[in-house]
XYZ file of C-alpha atoms in Angstrom:
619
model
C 57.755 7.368 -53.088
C 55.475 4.394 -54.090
C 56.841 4.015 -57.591
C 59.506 5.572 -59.269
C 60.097 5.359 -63.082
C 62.706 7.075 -64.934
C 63.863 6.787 -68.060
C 63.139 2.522 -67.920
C 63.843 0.745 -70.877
C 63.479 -3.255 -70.722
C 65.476 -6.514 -71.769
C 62.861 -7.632 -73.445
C 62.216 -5.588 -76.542
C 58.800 -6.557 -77.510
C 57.419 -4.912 -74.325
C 55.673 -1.354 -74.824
C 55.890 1.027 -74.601
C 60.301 1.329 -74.405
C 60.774 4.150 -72.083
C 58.580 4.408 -68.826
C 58.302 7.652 -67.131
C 55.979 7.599 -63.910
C 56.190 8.448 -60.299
C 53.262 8.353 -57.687
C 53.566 9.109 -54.108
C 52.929 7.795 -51.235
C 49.154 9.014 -50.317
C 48.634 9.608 -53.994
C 45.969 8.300 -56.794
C 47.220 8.449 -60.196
C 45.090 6.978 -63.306
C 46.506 5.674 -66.285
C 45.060 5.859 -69.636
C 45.638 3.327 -72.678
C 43.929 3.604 -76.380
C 45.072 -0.487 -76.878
C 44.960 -3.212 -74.623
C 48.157 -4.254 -75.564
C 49.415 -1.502 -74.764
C 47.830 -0.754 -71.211
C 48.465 -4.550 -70.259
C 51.853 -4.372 -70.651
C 52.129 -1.096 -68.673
C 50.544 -3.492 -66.017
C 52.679 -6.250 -66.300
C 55.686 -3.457 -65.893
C 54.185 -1.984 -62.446
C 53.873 -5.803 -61.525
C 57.692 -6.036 -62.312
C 57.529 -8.983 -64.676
C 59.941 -7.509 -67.007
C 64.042 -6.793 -66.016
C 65.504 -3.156 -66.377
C 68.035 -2.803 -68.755
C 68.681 0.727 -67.693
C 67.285 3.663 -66.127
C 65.776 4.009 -62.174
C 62.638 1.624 -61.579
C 62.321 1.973 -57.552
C 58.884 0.881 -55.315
C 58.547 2.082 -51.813
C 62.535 3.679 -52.200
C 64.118 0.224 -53.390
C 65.152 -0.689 -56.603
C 62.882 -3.254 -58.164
C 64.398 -6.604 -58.308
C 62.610 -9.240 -59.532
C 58.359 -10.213 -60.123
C 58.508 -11.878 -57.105
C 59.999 -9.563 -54.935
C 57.236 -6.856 -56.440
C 54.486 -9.000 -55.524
C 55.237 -8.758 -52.304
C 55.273 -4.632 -52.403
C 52.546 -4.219 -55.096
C 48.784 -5.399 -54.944
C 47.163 -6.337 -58.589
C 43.384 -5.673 -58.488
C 41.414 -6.678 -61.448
C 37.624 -8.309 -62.186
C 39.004 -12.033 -62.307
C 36.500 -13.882 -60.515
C 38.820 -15.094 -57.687
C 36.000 -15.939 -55.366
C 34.553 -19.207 -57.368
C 33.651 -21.479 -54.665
C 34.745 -19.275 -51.911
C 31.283 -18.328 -50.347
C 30.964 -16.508 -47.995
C 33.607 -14.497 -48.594
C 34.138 -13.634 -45.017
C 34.735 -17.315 -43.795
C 38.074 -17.204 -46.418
C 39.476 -13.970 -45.535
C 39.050 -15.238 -42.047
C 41.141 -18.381 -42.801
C 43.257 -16.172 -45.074
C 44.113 -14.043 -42.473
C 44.855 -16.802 -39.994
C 47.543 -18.170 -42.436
C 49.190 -15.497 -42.561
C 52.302 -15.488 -40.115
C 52.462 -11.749 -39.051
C 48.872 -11.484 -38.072
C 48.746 -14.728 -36.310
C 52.042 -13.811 -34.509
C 50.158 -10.254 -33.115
C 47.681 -12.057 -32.445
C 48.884 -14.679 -30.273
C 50.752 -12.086 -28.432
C 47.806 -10.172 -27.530
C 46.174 -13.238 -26.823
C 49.075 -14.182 -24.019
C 49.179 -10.912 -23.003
C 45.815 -10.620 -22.150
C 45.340 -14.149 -20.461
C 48.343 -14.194 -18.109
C 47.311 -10.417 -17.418
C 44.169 -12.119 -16.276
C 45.504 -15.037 -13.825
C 47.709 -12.513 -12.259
C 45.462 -10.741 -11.478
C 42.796 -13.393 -10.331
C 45.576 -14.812 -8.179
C 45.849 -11.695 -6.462
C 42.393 -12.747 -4.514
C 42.042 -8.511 -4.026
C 44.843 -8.360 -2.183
C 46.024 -4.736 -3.219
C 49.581 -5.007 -1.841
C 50.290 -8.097 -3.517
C 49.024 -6.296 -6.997
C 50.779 -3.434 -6.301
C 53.913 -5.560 -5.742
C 53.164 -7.796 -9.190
C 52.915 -4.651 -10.742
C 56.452 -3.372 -9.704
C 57.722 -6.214 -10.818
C 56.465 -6.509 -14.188
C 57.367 -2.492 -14.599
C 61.335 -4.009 -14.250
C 60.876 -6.897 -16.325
C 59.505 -5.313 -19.239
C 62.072 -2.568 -19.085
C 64.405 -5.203 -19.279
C 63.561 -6.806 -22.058
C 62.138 -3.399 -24.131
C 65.769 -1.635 -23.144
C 67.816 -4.752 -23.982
C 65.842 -5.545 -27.262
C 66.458 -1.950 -28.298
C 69.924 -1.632 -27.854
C 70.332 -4.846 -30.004
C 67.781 -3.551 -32.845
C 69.947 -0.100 -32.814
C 73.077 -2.342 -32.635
C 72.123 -4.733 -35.586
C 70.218 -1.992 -37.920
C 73.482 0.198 -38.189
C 75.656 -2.924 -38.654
C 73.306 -3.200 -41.663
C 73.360 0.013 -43.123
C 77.124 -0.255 -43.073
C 77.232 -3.546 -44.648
C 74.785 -2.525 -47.186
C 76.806 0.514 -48.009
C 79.816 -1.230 -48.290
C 78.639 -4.070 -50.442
C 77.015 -1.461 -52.417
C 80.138 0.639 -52.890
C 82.344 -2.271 -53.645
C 80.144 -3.790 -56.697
C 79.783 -0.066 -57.894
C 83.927 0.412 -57.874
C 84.796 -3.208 -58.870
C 81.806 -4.003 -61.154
C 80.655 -0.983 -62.387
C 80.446 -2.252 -65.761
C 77.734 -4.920 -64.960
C 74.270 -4.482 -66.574
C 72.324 -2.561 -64.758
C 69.294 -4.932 -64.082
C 72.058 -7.631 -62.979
C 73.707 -4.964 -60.527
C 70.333 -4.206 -58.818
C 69.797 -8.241 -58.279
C 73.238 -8.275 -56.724
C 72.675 -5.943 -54.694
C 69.368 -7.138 -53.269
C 71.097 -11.066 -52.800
C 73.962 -9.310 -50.661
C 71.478 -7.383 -48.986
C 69.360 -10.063 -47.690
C 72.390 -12.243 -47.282
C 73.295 -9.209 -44.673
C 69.701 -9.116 -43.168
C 69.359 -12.742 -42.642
C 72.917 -13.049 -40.863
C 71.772 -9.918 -38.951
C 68.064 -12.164 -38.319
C 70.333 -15.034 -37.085
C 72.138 -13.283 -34.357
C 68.540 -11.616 -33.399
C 68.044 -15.006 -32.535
C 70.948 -16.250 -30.511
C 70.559 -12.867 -28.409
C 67.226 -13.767 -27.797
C 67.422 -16.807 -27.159
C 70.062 -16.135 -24.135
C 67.605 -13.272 -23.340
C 64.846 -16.151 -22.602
C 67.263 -17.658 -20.642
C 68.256 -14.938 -18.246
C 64.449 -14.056 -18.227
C 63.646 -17.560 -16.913
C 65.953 -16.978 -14.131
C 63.378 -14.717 -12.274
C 61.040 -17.706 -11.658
C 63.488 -19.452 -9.123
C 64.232 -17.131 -6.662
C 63.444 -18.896 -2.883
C 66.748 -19.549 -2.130
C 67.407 -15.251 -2.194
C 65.085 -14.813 0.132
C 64.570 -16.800 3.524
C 60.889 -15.649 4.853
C 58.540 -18.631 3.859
C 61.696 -20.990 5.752
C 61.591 -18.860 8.849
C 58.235 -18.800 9.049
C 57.979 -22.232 8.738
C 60.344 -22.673 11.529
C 58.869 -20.640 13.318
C 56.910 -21.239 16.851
C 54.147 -18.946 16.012
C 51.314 -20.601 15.169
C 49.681 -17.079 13.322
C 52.987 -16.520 11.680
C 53.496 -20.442 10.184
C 49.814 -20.093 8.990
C 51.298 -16.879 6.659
C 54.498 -18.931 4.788
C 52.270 -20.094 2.189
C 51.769 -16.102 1.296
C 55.749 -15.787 1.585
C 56.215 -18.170 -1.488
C 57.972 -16.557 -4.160
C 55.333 -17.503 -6.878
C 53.108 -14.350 -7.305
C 55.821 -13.543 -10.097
C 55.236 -16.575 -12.101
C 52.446 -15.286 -14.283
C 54.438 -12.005 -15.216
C 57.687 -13.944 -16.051
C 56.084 -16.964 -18.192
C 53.909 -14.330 -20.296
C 57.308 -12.835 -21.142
C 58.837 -15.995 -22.112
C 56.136 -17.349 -24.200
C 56.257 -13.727 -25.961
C 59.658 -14.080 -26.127
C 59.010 -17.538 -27.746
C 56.911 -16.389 -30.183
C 59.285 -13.763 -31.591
C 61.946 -16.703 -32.214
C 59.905 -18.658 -33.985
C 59.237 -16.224 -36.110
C 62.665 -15.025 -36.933
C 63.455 -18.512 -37.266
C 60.593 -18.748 -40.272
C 61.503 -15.283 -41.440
C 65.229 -16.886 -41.824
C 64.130 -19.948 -43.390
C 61.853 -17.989 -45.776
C 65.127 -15.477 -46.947
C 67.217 -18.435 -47.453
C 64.635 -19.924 -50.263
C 65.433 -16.470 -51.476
C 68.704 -16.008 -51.757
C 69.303 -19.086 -53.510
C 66.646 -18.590 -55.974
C 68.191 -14.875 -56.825
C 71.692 -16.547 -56.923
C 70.401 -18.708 -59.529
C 68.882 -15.840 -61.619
C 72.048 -14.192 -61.224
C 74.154 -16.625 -62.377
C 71.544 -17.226 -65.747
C 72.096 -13.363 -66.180
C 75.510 -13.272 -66.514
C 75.847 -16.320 -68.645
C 73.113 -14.775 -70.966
C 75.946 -11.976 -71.101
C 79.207 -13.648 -71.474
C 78.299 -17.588 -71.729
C 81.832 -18.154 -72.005
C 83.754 -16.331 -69.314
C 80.504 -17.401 -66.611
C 80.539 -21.020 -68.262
C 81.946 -22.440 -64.678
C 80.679 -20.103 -61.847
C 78.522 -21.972 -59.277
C 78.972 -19.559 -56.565
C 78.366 -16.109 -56.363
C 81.282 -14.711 -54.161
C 83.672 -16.311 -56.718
C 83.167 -13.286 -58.877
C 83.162 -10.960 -56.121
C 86.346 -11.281 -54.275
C 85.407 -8.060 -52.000
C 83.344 -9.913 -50.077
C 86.515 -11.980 -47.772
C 86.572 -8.639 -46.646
C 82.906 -8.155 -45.681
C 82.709 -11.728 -44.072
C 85.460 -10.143 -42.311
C 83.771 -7.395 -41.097
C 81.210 -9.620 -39.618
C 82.799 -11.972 -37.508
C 84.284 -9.028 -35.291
C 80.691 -7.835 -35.036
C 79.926 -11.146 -33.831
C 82.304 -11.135 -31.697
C 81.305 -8.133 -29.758
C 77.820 -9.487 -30.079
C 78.544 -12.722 -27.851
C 80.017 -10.076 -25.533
C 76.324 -8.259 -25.603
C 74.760 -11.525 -25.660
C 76.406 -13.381 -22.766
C 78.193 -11.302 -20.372
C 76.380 -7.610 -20.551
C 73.173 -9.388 -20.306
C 73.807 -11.529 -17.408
C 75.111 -8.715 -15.368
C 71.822 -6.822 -16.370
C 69.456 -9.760 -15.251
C 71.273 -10.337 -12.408
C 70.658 -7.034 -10.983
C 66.867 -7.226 -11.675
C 66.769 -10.850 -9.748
C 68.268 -8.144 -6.655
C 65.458 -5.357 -7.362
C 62.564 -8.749 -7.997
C 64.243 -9.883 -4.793
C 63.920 -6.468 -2.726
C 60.558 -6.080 -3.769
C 58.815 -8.941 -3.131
C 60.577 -9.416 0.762
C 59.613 -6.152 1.344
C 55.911 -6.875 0.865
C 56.955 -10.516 2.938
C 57.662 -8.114 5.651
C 54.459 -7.012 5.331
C 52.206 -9.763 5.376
C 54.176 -10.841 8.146
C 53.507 -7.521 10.490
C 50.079 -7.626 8.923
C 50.162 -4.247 7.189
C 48.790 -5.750 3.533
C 45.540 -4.139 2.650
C 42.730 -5.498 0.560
C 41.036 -4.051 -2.263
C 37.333 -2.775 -2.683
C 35.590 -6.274 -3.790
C 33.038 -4.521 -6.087
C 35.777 -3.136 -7.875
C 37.825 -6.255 -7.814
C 35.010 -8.259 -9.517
C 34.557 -5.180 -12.186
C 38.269 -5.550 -12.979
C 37.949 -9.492 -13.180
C 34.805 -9.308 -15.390
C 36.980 -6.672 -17.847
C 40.220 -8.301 -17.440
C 38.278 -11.475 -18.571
C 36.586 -10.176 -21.875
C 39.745 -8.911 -23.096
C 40.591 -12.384 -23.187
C 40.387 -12.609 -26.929
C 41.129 -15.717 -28.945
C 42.963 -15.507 -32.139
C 39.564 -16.664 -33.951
C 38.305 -13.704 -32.264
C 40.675 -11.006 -33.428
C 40.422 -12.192 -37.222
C 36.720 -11.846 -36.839
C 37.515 -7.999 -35.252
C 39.606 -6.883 -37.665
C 37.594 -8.005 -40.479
C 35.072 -6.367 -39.525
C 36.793 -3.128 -37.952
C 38.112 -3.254 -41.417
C 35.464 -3.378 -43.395
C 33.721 -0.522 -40.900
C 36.909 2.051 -41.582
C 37.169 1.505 -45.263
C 33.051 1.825 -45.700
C 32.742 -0.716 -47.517
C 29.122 -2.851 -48.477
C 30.154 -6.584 -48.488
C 26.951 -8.865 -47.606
C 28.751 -11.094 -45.573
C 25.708 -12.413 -44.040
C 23.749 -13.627 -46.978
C 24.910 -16.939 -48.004
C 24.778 -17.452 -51.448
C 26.516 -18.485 -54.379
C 26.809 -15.487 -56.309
C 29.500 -13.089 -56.527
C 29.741 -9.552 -57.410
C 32.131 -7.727 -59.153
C 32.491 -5.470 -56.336
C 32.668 -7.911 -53.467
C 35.609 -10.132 -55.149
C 37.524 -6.673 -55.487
C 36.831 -6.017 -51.798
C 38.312 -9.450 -50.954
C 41.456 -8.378 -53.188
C 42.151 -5.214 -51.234
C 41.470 -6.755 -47.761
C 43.895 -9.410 -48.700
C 46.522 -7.235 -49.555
C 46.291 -4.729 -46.598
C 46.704 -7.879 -44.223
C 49.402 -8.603 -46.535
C 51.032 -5.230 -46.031
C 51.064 -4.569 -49.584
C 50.908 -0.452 -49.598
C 50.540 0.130 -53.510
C 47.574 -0.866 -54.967
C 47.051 -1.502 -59.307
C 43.613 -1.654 -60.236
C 43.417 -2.935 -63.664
C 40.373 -2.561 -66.247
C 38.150 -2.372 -63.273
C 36.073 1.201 -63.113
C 34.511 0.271 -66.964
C 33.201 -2.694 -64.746
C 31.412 -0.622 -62.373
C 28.310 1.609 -62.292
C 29.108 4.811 -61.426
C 27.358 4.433 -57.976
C 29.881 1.544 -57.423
C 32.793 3.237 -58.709
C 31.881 6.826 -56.132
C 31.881 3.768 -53.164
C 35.190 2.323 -54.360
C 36.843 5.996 -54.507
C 35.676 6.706 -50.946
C 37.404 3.227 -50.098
C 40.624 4.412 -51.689
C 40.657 7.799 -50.044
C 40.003 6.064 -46.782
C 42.858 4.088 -47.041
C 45.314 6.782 -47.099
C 43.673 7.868 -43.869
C 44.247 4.384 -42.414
C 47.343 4.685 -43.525
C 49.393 7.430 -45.269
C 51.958 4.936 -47.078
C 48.454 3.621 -49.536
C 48.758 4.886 -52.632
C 46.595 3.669 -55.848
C 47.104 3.751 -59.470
C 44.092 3.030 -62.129
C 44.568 1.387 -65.550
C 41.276 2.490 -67.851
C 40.884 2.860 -71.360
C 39.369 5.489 -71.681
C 39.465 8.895 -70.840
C 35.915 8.626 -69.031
C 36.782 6.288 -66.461
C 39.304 8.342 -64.874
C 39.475 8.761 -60.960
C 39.536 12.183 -61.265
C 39.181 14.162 -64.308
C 40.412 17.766 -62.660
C 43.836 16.203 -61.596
C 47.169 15.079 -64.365
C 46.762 11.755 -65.303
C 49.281 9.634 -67.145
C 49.175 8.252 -71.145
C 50.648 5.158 -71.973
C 51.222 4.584 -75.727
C 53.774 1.852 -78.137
C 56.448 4.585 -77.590
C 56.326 6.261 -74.094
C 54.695 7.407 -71.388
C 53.514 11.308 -70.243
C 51.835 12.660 -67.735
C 49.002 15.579 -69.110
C 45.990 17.111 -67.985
C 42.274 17.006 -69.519
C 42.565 19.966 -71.854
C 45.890 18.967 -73.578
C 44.928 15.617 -74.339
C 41.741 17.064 -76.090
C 43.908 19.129 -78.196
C 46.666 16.582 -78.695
C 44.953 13.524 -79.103
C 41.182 14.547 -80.148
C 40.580 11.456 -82.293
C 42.147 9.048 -80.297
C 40.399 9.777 -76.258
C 37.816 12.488 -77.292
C 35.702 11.124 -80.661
C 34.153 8.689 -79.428
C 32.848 9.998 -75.293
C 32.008 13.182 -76.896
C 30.489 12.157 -80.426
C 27.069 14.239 -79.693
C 27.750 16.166 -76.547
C 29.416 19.346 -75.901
C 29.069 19.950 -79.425
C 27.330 23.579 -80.780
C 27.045 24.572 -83.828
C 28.206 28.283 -84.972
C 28.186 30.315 -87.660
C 30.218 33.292 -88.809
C 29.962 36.368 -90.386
C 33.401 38.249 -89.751
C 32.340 40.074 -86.605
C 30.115 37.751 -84.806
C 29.316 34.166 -83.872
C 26.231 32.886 -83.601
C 25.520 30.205 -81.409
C 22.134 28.283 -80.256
C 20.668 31.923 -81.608
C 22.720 34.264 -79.569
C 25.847 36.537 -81.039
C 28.593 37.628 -79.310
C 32.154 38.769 -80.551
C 35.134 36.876 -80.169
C 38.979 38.086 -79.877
C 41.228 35.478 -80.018
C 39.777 32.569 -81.934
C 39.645 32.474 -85.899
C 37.067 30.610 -87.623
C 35.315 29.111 -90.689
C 31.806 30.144 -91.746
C 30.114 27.080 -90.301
C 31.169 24.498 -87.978
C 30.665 23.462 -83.936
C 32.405 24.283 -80.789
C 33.532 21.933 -78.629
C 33.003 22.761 -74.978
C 35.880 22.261 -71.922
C 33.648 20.596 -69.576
C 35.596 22.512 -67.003
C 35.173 25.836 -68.668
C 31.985 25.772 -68.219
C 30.681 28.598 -65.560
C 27.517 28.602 -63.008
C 27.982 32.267 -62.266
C 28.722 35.745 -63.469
C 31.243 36.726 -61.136
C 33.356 33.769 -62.764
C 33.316 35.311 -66.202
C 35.535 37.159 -67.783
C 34.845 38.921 -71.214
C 32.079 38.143 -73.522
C 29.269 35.230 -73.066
C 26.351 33.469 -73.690
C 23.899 32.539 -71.028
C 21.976 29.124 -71.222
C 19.679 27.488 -69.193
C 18.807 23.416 -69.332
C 18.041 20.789 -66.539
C 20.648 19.115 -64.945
C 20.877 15.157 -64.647
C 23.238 12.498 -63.650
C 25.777 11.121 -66.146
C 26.889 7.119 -66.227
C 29.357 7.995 -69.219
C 31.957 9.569 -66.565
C 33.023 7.594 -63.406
C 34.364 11.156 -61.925
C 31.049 11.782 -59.602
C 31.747 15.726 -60.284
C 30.882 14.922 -63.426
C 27.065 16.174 -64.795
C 25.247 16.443 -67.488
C 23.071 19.282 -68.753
C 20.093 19.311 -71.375
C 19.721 22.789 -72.568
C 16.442 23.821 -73.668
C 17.666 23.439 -77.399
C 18.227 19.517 -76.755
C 21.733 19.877 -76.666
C 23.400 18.251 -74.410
C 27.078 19.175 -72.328
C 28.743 17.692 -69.650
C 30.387 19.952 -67.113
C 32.354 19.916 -64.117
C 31.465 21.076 -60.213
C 31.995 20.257 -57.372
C 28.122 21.467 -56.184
C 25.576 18.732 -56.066
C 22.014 19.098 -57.704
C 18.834 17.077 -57.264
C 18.289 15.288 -60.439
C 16.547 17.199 -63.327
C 17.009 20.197 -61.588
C 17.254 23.413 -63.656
C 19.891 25.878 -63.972
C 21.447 28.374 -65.808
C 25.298 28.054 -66.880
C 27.272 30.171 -69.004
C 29.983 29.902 -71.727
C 32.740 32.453 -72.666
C 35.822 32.159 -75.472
C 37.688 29.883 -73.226
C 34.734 27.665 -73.482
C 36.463 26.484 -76.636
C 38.143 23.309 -76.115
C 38.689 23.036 -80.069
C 36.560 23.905 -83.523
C 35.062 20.965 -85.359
């Protein structure tokens, strides 16, 4: 679940409304509706997790929210600030955007190594299909290696962690139950990183000795004695083959490896070095929390675990992990490696043993120049990829960015693009767009729908929530949305907030549409100079219907009792952001919007019909 709300209430009292109830899915789109900008800001600023839980369940992506900071890295804001002053074009900064940040750049360096030492192995090869063959065998057992090794340690380390985290958990809930509960969820988070980053560290060390043993595959002359004998020996044909017997045609498949290997330490070591800034920031929030509590009794704490006793036991609990870790790290892994060095070893002398009785065979040279030629433009740079998934992007999500036309203006739309580009690179699954549809034209706002629904076919965890105003620049009118008001928030559907809260979302969009006047005798109402008898609705002499826009039929077989028939041409509507939204001017100059999914061509004229539950409300 992308956000979970129930039953919030906040620290600080001036925030409305006091009680949050919300919940989207992952995959979802909810829109949120506001009569004050107070108001509506505020809900923002509560999605953004700017403002501590007192009590109740506030959760993003599963995990209880912590902190602002910690939201921003879960939760995208999207608004209309111009954030693209003096960034033109905007695709030269998402490019240097994206290069700065670490994750990307790490992918894309490894795909960059891969594909380079891919290539010089396979140049070095000089068509000789044997000796590919053989490099191929080889790099089959390596990778297994490492993938198999890596696993087991991931598996190893990630239910360490769970039990840590549930025991940590446990202990605060059975010890320090009576905590606040925004201070217990901050707690929990420190000792949960605290946990992650100690889990990071030895990550590290067992890659590190992983490199090592890895390394070990380069040397491996003195296990095999074919180039020496050859050298030696008196055959002038076979001393001409010991440069082929040198055990180097691994050398390309073991140092891509390492520098992948590499790559992955250096970022755990940043990913380490980045929770530590962390942790020590939340330990200082925690200890300003508790002495806002009890200033007294917390007057002297410095250190966290000097409240918590439990955790001796924890640390405990760790260092005979560790222990069995150096046992993984140092002596299961060396026995491991050294029985690939035998099955490198075996390989490669059996295809000495054939070079020497001349059995290698070479490749077809067309195809080995074809295979060059595509192993080479896979070659990409990391310049490259930033370029390719900018655009690939851009291409999946449909959107219209200009990046070729270099100019100094910026559109509305464009520095939103740029917002939600940033944030998918960022990893940031739950997007907040805030004031922004009453900023589009409707054109605009059917584009940036399509762009939200694509992204939840990108990827299903996307899920989107719009703040609006008003009731007319909802995402989808046919679907629940949620009201936000000074005292709560409920979730409702189009009808019911018509008939609950007429004055406040309805007055205004619908001050001279949908509106017919009646009259009545008794029996009959007449309306726009037809009569027909209704059952269920009581009325006053004179007055005007209000029309459901989605009770509003295009055929008979719809219909159910008594109606009117009434015929008008059909237009497009800017007041309504919903695209299923049209407008229809009757004949009488009346005009109604009404809901369908069918499309028309613009002034086109139809007949629709209204029956009893037409009535949305009398006026």
């Amino acid at each position: 679940m992308s956000f979970q709300i129930k039953n919030a209430t906040f620290v600080n009292k001036k925030v409305t409304p006091q009680n949050v109830n919300f919940e989207v899915n992952k995959s979802e789109v909810a829109t949120v509706i506001g009569a004050e900008d107070k108001t509506l800001r505020h809900f923002k600023n509560i999605l953004m997790g700017r403002n501590l839980v007192k009590n109740g369940v506030f959760k993003i992506d599963g995990f209880d929210k912590v902190n602002a900071q910690w939201t921003r890295r879960k939760v995208a804001l999207i608004d209309s600030r111009n954030s693209l002053i003096r960034r033109w074009p905007e695709k030269f900064w998402l490019y240097w955007s994206l290069l700065l940040n670490k994750n990307f750049y790490s992918e894309a360096k490894i795909n960059y190594i891969n594909s380079k030492y891919s290539y010089l192995s396979f140049v070095t090869s000089k068509n000789n299909q044997s000796d590919l063959d053989m490099r191929a065998k080889v790099e089959s057992m390596v990778e297994q290696f490492i993938e198999s090794s890596v696993a087991i340690e991931m598996q190893w380390l990630d239910e360490f962690l769970d039990k840590m985290v549930t025991f940590n958990d446990n202990k605060l809930q059975e010890k320090y139950g009576n905590i606040e509960e925004h201070i217990r969820i901050i707690v929990k988070d420190y000792y949960y990183l605290i946990e992650k980053n100690a889990n990071l560290e030895f990550l590290q060390t067992f890659l590190q000795s992983l490199w090592d043993k890895v390394y070990s595959f380069i040397d491996l002359n003195s296990l095999c004695t074919c180039e020496y004998n050859a050298r030696k020996s008196k055959n002038r044909e076979t001393r001409k083959k010991a440069k082929e017997l040198k055990f180097t045609q691994q050398n390309f498949v073991i140092r891509k490896q390492l520098k992948i290997i590499d790559l992955k330490i250096a970022n755990i070591k940043r990913k380490i070095s980045k929770n530590k800034f962390i942790i020590k920031n939340l330990s200082k929030q925690i200890i300003f929390e508790l002495k806002k509590t009890d200033a007294k009794k917390f007057k002297r704490l410095k250190e966290i675990d000097e409240l918590f006793k439990w955790r001796q036991l924890a640390k405990d609990q760790r260092f005979e992990f560790k222990q069995k870790q150096d046992n993984m790290a140092f002596e299961a892994l060396a026995d491991e490696a050294t029985i690939i060095r035998g099955k490198i070893v075996e390989v490669m002398h059996k295809y000495h043993k054939e070079v020497l009785e001349g059995k290698v065979f070479e490749g077809d040279l067309k195809t080995f120049r074809i295979t060059k030629q595509e192993y080479k433009d896979n070659i990409k740079t990391i310049n490259a990829q930033a370029w390719d998934w900018i655009n690939k992007t851009v291409e999946d999500l449909g959107m219209k960015m200009n990046f070729v036309k270099t100019t100094f203006k910026v559109s509305v739309t464009n520095n939103i693009y740029f917002k939600i580009l940033n944030s998918i690179y960022l990893k940031k699954y739950n997007f907040v767009f805030y004031n922004i549809l009453s900023r589009l034209s409707k054109e605009e706002c059917e584009e940036l729908f399509n762009i939200v629904e694509n992204l939840k076919s990108i990827n299903p965890k996307f899920s989107a929530v719009f703040l609006e105003k008003g009731i007319e620049n909802s995402y989808r009118l046919s679907k629940n949305i949620y009201v936000v008001d000074e005292e709560k928030t409920y979730e409702t559907d189009f009808e019911s907030l018509m008939k609950e809260n007429w004055n406040t979302y309805g007055s205004s969009i619908f001050a001279n549409k949908n509106r017919v006047a009646y009259s009545y005798d008794g029996k009959t109402v007449e309306v726009l100079g037809q009569k027909v008898k209704l059952e269920n609705t009581r009325l006053d002499e004179k007055g005007q219907f209000l029309i459901n826009p989605f009770k509003i039929y295009l055929s008979k077989k719809e219909l159910k009792g008594k109606y009117i028939e009434l015929t008008g041409k059909i237009r497009q509507t800017e007041e309504f952001k919903d695209p299923n939204i049209f407008e229809i001017i009757l004949n009488s100059g009346v005009r109604i919007f009404f809901y369908t999914t069918l499309r028309f061509e613009h002034k086109a004229r139809t007949t629709i019909y209204l029956s009893e539950d037409s009535i949305l409300r009398t006026i």
